[in-house]
CSV table of C-alpha atoms and ligand atoms in Angstrom, one decimal:
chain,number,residue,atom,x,y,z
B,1,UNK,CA,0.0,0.0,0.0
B,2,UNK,CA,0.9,3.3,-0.7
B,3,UNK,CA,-0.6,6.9,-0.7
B,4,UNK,CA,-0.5,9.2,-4.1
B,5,UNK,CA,-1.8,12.5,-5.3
B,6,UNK,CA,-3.8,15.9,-3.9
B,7,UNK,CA,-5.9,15.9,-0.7
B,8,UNK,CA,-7.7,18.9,1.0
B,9,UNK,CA,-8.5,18.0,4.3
B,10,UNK,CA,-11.2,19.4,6.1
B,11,UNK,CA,-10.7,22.9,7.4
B,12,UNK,CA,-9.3,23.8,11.0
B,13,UNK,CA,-11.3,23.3,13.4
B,14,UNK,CA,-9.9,25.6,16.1
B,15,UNK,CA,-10.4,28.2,13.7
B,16,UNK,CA,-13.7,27.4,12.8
B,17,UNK,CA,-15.0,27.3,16.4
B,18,UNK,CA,-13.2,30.9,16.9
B,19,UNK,CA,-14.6,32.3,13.8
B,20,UNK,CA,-18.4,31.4,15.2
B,21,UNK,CA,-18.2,33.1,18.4
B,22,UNK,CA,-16.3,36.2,17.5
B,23,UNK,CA,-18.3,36.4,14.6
B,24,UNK,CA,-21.1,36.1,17.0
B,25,UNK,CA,-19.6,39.1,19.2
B,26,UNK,CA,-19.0,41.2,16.3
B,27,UNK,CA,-20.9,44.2,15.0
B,28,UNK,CA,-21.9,42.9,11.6
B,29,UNK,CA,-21.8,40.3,9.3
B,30,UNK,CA,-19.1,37.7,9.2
B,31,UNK,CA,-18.8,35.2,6.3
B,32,UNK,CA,-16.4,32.0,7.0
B,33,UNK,CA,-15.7,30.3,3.8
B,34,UNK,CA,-14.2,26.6,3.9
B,35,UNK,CA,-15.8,26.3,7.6
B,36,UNK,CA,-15.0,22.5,9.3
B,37,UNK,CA,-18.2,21.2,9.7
B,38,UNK,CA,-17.9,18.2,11.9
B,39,UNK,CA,-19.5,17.4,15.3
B,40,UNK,CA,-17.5,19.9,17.3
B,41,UNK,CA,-17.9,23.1,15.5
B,42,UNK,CA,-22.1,22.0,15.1
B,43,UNK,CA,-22.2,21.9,19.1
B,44,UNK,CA,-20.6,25.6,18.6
B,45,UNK,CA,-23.0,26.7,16.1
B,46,UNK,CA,-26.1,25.2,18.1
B,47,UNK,CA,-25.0,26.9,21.5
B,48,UNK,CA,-24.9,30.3,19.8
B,49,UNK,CA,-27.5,30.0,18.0
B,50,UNK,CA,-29.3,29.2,21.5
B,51,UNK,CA,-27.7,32.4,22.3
B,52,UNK,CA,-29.7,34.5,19.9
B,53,UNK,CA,-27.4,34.9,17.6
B,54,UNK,CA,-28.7,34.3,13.9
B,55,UNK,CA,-25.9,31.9,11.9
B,56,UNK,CA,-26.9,30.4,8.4
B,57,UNK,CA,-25.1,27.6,6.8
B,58,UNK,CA,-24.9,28.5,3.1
B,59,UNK,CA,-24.1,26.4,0.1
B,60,UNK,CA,-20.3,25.1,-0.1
B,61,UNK,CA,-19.2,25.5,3.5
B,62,UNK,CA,-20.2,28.7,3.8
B,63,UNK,CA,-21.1,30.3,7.0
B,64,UNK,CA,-22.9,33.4,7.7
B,65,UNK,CA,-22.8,34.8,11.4
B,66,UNK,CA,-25.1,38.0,11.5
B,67,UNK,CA,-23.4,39.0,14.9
B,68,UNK,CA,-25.0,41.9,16.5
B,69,UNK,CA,-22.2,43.2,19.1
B,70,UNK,CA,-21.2,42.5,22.3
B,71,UNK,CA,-23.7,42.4,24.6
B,72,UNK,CA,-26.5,41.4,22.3
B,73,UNK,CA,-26.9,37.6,23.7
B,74,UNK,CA,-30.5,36.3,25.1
B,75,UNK,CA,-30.9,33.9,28.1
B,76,UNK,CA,-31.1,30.9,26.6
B,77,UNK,CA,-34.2,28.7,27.5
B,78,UNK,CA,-32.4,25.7,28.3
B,79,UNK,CA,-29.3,24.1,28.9
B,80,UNK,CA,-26.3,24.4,26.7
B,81,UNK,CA,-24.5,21.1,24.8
B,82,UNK,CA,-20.6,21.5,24.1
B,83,UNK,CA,-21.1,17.6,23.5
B,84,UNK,CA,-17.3,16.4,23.1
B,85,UNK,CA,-15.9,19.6,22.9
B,86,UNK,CA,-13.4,21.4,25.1
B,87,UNK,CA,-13.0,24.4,23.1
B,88,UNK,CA,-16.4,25.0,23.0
B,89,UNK,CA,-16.7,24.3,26.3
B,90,UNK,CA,-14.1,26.6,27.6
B,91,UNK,CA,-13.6,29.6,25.4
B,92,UNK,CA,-17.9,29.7,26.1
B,93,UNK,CA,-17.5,29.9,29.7
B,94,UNK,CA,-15.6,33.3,28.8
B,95,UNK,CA,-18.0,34.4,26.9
B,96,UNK,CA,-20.9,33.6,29.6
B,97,UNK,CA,-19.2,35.0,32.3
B,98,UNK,CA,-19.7,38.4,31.0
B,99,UNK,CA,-23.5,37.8,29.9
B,100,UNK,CA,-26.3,39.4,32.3
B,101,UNK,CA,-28.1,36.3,32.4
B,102,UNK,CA,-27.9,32.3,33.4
B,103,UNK,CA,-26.6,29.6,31.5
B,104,UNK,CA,-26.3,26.2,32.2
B,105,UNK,CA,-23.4,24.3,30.0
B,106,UNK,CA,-22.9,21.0,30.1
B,107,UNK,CA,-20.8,18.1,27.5
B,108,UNK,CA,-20.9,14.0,26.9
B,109,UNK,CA,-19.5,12.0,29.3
B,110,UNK,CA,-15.9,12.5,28.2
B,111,UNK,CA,-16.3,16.4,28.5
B,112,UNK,CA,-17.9,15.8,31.7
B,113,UNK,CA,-14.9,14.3,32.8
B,114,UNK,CA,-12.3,16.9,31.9
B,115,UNK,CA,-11.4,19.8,33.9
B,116,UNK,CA,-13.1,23.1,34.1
B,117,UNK,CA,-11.3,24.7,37.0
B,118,UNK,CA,-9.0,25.9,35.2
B,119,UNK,CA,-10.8,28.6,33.4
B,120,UNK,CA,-13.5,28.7,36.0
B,121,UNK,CA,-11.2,30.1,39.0
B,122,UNK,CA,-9.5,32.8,36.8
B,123,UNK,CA,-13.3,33.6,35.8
B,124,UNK,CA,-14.5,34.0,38.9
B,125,UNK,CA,-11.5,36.2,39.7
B,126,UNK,CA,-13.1,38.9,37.1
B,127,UNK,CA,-16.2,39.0,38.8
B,128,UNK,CA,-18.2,36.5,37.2
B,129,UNK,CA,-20.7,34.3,39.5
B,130,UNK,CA,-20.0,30.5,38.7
B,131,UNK,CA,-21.2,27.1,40.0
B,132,UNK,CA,-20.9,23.2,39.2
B,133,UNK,CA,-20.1,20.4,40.1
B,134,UNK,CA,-17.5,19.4,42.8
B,135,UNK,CA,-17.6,23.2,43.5
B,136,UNK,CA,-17.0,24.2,39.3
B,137,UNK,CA,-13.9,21.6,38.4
B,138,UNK,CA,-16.5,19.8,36.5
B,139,UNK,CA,-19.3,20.0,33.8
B,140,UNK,CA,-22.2,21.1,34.3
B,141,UNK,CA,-21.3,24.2,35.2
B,142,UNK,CA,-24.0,27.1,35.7
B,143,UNK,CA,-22.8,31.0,35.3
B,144,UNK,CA,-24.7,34.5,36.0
B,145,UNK,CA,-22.5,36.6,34.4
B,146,UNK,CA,-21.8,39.7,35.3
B,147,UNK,CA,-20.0,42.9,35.4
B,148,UNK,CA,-15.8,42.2,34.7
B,149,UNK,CA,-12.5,43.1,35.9
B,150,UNK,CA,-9.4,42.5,34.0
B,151,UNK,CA,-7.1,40.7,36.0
B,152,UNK,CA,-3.4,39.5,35.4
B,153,UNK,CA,-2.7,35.4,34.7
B,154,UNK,CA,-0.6,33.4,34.8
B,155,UNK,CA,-1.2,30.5,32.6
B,156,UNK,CA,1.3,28.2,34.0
B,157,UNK,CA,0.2,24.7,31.2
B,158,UNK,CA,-0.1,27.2,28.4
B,159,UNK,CA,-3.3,25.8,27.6
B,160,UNK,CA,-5.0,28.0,24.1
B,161,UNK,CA,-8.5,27.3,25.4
B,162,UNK,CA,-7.5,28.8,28.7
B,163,UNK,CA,-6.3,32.1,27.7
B,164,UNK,CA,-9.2,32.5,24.5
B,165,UNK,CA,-11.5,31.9,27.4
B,166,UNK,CA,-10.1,35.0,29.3
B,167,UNK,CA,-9.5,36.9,26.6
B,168,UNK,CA,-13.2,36.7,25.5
B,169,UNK,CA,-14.1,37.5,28.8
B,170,UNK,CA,-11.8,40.6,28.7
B,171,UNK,CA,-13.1,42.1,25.8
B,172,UNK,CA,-16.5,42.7,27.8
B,173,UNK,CA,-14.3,43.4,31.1
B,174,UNK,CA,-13.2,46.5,32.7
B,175,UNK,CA,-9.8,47.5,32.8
B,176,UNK,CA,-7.2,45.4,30.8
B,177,UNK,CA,-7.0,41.5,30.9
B,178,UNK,CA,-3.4,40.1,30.7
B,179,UNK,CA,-2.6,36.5,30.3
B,180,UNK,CA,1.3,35.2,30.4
B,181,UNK,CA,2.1,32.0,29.2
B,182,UNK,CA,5.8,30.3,29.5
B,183,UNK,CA,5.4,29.2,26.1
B,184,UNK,CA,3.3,30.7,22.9
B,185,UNK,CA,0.2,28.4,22.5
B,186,UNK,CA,-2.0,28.4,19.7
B,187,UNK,CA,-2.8,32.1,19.2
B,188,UNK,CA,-5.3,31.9,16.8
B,189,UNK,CA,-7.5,34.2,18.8
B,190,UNK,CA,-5.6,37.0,18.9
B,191,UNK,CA,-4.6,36.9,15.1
B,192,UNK,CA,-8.6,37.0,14.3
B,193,UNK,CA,-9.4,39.8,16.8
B,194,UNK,CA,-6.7,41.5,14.5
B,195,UNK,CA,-8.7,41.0,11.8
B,196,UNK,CA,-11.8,42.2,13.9
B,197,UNK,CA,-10.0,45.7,14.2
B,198,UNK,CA,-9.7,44.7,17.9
B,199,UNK,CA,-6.0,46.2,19.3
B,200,UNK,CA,-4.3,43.5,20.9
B,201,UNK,CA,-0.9,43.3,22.5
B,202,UNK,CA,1.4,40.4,22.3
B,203,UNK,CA,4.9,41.1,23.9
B,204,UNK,CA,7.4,38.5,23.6
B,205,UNK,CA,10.2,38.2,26.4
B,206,UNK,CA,12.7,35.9,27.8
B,207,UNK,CA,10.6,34.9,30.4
B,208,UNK,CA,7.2,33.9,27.7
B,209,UNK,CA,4.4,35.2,26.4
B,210,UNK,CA,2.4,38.3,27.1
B,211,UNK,CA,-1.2,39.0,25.9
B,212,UNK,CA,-3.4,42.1,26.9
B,213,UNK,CA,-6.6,43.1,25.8
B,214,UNK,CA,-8.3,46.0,26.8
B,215,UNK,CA,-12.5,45.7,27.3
B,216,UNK,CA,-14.5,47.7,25.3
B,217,UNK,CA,-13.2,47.4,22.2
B,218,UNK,CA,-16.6,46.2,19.5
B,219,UNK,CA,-15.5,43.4,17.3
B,220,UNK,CA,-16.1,45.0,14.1
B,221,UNK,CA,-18.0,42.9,11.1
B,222,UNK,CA,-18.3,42.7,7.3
B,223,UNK,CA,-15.3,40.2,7.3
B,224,UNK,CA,-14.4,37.4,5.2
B,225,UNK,CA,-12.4,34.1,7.0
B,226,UNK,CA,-11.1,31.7,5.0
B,227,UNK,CA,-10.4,28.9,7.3
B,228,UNK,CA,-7.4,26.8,6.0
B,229,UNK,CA,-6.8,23.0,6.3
B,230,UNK,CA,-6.4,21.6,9.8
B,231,UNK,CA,-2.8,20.8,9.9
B,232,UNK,CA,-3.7,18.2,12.5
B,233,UNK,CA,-5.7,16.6,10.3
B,234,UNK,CA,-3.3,16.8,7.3
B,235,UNK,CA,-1.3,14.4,9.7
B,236,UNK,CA,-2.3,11.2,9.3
B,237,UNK,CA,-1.9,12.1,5.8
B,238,UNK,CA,1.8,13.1,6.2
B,239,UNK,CA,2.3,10.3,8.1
B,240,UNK,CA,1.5,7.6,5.8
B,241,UNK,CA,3.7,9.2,3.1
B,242,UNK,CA,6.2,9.1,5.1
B,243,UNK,CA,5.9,5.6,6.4
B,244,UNK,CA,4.5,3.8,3.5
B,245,UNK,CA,7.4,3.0,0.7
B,246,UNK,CA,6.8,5.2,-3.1
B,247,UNK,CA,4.3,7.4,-1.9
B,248,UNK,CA,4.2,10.9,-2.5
B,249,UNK,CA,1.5,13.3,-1.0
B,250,UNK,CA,0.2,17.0,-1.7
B,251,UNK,CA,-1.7,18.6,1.2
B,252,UNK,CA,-3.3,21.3,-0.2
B,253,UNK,CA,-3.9,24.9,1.9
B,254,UNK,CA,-2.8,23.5,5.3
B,255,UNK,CA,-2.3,25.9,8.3
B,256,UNK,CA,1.2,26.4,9.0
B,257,UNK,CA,1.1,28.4,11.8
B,258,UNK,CA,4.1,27.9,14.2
B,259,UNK,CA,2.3,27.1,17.1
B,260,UNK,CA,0.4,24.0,15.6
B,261,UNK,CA,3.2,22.6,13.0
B,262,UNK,CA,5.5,21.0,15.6
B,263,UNK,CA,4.4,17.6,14.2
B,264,UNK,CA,5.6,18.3,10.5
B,265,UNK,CA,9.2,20.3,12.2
B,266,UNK,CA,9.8,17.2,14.5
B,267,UNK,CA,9.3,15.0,11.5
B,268,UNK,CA,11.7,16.8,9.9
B,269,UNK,CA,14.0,16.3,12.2
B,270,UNK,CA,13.6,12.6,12.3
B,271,UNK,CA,14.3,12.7,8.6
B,272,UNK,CA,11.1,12.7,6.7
B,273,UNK,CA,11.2,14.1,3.7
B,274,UNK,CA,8.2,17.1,4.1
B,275,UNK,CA,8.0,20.2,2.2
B,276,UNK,CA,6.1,23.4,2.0
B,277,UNK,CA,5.3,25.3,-1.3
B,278,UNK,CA,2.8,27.9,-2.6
B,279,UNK,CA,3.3,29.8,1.1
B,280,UNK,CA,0.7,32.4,1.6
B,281,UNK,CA,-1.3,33.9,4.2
B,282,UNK,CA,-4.4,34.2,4.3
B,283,UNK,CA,-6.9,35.4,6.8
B,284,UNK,CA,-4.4,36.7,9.2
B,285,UNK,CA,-2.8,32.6,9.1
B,286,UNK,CA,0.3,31.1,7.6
B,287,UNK,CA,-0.7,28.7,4.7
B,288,UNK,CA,1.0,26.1,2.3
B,289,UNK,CA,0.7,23.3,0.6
B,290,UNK,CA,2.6,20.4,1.8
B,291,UNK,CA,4.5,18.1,-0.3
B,292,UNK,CA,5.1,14.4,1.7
B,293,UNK,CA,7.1,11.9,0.5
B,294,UNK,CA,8.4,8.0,1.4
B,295,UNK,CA,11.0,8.9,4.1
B,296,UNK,CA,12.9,5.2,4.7
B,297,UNK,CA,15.4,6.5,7.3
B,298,UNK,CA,14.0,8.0,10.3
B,299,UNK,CA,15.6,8.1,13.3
B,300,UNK,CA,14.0,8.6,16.8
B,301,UNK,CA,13.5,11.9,18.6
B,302,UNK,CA,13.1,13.6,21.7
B,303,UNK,CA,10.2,16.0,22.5
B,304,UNK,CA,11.0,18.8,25.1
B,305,UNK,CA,8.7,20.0,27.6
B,306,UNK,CA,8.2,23.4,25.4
B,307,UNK,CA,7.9,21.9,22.1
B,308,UNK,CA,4.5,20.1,23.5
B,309,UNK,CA,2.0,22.7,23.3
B,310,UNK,CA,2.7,22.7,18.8
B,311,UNK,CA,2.2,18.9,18.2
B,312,UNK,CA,-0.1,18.3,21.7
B,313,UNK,CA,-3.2,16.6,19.5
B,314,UNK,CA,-0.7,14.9,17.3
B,315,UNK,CA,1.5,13.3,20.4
B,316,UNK,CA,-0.8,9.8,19.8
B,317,UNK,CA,0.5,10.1,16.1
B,318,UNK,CA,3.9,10.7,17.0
B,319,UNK,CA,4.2,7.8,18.7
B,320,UNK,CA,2.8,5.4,16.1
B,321,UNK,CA,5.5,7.0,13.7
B,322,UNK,CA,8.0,6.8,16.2
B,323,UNK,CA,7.5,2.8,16.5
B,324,UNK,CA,9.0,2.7,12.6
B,325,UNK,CA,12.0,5.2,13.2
B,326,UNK,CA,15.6,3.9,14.6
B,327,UNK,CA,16.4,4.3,18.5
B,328,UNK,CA,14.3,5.8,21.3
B,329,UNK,CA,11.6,8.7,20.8
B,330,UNK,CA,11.1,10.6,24.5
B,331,UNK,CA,7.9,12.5,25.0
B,332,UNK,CA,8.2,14.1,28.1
B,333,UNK,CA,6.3,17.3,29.8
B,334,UNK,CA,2.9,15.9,28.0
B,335,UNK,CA,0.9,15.5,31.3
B,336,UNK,CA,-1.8,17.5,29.7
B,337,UNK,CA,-2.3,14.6,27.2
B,338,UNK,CA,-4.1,12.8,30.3
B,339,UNK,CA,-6.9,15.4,30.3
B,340,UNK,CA,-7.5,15.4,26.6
B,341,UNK,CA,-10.7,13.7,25.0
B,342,UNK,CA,-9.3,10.4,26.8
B,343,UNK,CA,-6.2,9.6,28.9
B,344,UNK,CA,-4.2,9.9,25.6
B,345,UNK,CA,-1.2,8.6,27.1
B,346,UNK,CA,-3.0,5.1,28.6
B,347,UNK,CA,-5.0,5.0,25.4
B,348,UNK,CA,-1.5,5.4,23.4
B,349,UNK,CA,0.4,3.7,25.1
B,350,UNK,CA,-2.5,0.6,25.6
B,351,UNK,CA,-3.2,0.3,21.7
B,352,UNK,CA,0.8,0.3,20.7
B,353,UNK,CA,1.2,-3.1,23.1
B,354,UNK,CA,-1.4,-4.4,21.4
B,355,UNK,CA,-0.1,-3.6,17.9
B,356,UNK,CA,3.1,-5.2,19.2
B,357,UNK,CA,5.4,-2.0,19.7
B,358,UNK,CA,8.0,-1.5,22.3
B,359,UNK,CA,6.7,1.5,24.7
B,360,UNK,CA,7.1,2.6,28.1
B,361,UNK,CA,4.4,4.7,29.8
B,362,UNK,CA,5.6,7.7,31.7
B,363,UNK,CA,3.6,9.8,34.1
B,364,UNK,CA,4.2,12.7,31.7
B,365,UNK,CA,4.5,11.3,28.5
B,366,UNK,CA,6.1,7.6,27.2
B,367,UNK,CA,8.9,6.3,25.5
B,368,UNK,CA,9.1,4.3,22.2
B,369,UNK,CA,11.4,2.4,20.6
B,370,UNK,CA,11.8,1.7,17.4
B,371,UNK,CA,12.1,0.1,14.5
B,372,UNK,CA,9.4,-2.4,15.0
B,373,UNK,CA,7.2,-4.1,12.9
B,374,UNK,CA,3.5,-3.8,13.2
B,375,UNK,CA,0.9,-6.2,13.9
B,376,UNK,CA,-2.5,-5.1,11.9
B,377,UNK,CA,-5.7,-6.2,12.0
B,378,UNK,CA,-6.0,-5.7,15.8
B,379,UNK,CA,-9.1,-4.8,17.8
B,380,UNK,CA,-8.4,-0.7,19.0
B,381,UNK,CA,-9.7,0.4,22.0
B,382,UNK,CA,-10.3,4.1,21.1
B,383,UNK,CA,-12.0,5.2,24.0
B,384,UNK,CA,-14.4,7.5,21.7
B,385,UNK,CA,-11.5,9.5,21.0
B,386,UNK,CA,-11.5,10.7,17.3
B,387,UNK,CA,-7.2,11.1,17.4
B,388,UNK,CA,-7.0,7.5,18.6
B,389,UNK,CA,-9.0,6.5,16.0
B,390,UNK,CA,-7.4,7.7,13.2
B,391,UNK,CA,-3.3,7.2,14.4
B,392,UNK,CA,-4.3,3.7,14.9
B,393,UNK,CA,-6.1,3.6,11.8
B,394,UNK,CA,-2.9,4.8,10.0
B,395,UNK,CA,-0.6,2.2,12.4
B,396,UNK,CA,-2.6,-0.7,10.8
B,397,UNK,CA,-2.3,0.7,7.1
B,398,UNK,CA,1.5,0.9,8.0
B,399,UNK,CA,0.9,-3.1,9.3
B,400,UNK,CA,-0.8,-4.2,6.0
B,401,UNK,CA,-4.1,-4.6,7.4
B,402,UNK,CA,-6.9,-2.7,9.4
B,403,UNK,CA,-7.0,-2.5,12.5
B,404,UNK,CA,-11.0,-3.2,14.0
B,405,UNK,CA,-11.7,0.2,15.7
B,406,UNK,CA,-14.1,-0.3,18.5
B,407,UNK,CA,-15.9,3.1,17.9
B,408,UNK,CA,-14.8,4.4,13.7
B,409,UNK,CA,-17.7,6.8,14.1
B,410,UNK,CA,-15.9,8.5,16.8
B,411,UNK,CA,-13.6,10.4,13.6
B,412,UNK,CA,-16.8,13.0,13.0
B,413,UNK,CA,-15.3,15.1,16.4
B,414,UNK,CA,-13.1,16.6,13.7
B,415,UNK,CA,-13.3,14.6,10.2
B,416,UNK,CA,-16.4,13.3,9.2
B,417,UNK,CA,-14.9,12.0,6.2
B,418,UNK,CA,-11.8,10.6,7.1
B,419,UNK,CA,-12.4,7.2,6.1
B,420,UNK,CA,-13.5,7.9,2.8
B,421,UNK,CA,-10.3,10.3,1.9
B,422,UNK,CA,-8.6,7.5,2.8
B,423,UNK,CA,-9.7,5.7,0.0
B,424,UNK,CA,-9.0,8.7,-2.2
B,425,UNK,CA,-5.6,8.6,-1.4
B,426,UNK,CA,-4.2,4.6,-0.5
B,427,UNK,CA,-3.4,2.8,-3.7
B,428,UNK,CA,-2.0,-1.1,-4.1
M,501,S3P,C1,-7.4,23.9,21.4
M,501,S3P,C2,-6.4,24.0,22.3
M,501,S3P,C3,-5.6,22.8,22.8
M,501,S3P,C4,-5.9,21.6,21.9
M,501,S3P,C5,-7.4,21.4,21.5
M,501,S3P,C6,-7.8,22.7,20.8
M,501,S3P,C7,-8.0,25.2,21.0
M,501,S3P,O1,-6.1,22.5,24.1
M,501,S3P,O2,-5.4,20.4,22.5
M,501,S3P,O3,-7.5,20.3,20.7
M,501,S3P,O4,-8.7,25.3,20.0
M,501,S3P,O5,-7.8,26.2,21.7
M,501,S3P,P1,-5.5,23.2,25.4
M,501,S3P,O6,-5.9,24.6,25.4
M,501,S3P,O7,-6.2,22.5,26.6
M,501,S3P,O8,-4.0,23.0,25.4
């Protein structure tokens, strides 16, 4: 088996979620062209629309969110669904906690599981007023928002969700809101309020990241996103070029924004053979096309602490790749990967036994070691987890046979058609 020719993989989906909600808080119309439309971004879409908020899905991924300003949100009538979704979750909290009115948000049983303190304690240090359960670390959680102060954070795990969340909230807030971070995390949010004519200040300095946002600032409409191809999507792609011998891939219009393409530069590194052409930007984002080749020499890596927060939803990935490259890969400082949409590193580090690989489980991350050969056609535990679903769907192309996924349907979180641009792409 081998992969050939031109794929577009479905559009970003942090982006997507961002462009419903500050479309939603802007003044005016926002169109979002190439929106992901997958079971994530819908639960977005429905909560704002619950919201008040009138969105219309037009022909050919086209969104339209008539946003009517900040401020302009109804009391919804019941509760709110963010289903399997953490961003939608989180950066909504924000959003809520400046809203005169009550909301109720809750999530599936995975999202229920996941924690919520961390955007709920900074929250409640602006002012706003919220509840849930085991005192707010856990979905549901209730908010009467309220009036907000900026405050000053620290956010020591450099978690994107955490600082959009307080960000949002700051744009409604009093005062400025200022997040730190030790590293840059996906900063997607700020390069669209840029676009949304909202000033913004990003200071780099030895010590991190700064971000401050002053409140008050209106969002303003009549924009066009184009929302690029998610680049962690393009990488199960990428990896089966790589790993599967004459194949030679072109990712078309993938995000290369620095702080998600740590997957494609640690490749690099381990000697894949991965290009970028036709580099552009567009919509305030980095984009290229990405030209993926067989890569029969890869050597294993190690994966620092600070490196993480670029590659964090392809570390499962990684590690299948790393079971077909010479020596030891180390993933280390990945504790957040516990927290994710399942205990990515058990559910890693569980399915690569099975498939036969050589991998050590750390409390922050594992170690594999390579080169191994595969075993295919082995029954995956994903744990409803739509990333574990599809790296272990590539690990048993790289083995010769499928793998028997206990949950395939899992893949419409973020790519409803995955299996079937499999099949576009996978030749004898
Ligand atoms: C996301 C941020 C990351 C990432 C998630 C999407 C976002 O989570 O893992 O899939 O869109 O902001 P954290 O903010 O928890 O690191």
């Amino acid at each position: 088996m081998k992969v050939e020719g031109t794929l577009r993989v479905p559009s970003d989906k942090s982006i997507s979620h961002r462009a419903i909600i500050l479309g939603s808080l802007a003044q005016g119309e926002t169109l979002v062209r190439n929106w992901l439309r997958s079971a994530d971004t819908l639960a977005t879409l429905e909560i704002y629309r619950a919201l008040g908020v009138e969105i219309e899905e037009l022909k050919e991924d086209q969104l339209l969110v008539r946003g009517k300003g900040l401020f302009s949100f109804k009391e919804p009538n019941d509760i709110l669904d963010a289903k399997n979704s953490g961003t939608t979750a989180r950066l909504t909290l924000g959003v809520l906690s400046a809203q005169p009115f009550f909301a109720v948000l809750t999530g599936d049983s995975s999202l229920r599981q996941r924690p919520m303190l961390r955007v709920v304690r900074p929250l409640r240090e602006m002012g706003a007023n919220l509840d849930g359960r085991g005192e707010g670390k856990y979905l549901p959680v209730a908010v009467r928002g309220g009036k907000l102060s900026g405050i000053s954070f620290f956010n020591q795990k450099a978690s994107a969700q955490v600082k959009s969340a307080l960000i949002l909230a700051g744009l409604h807030a009093q005062g400025t809101t200022e997040v730190k971070e030790p590293y840059l995390s996906r900063d997607h949010t700020e390069r669209l309020l840029k676009l949304y004519e909202v000033p913004i200040e990003v200071e780099k300095g030895e010590k991190g990241i700064t971000v401050r946002v002053k409140g008050g600032y209106q969002p303003q409409g009549d924009k066009e996103i184009f929302v690029p191809a998610d680049p962690s999507s393009a990488s199960f792609f990428v990896a089966l070029a790589v790993l599967l011998p004459g194949s030679e891939l072109v990712l078309k219009d993938v995000l290369v924004n620095p702080t998600r393409e740590g997957f494609f530069r640690k490749l690099k590194e381990m000697g894949a053979n991965i290009e970028y052409t036709n580099f552009r930007e567009v919509s305030m984002e980095p984009v290229a096309d990405i030209v993926a080749r067989y890569s029969p020499n890869l050597k294993g890596v190690e994966v620092k602490p600070q490196e993480i927060p670029s590659l964090i939803d392809e570390l499962p990935l990684l590690a299948v790749v790393a079971t077909q490259a010479e020596g030891k890969t180390v993933i280390r400082g990945a504790q957040e990967l516990r927290v994710k949409e399942s205990d990515r590193i058990k559910s890693t580090v569980e399915n690569l036994q099975r498939i036969g690989a050589k991998v050590e489980e750390l409390p922050d991350g594992m170690v594999v070691e390579g080169k191994t050969p595969l075993k295919g056609g082995v029954q995956i535990a994903t744990y409803g987890d739509h990333r574990i679903a599809m790296a272990f769907t590539v690990a048993g192309i790289v083995a010769g046979e499928f793998n028997e996924l206990d949950n395939p349907s899992c893949v419409a979180v973020s790519y409803p058609l995955f299996f079937e641009d499999l099949k576009k792409v996978l030749r004898n």
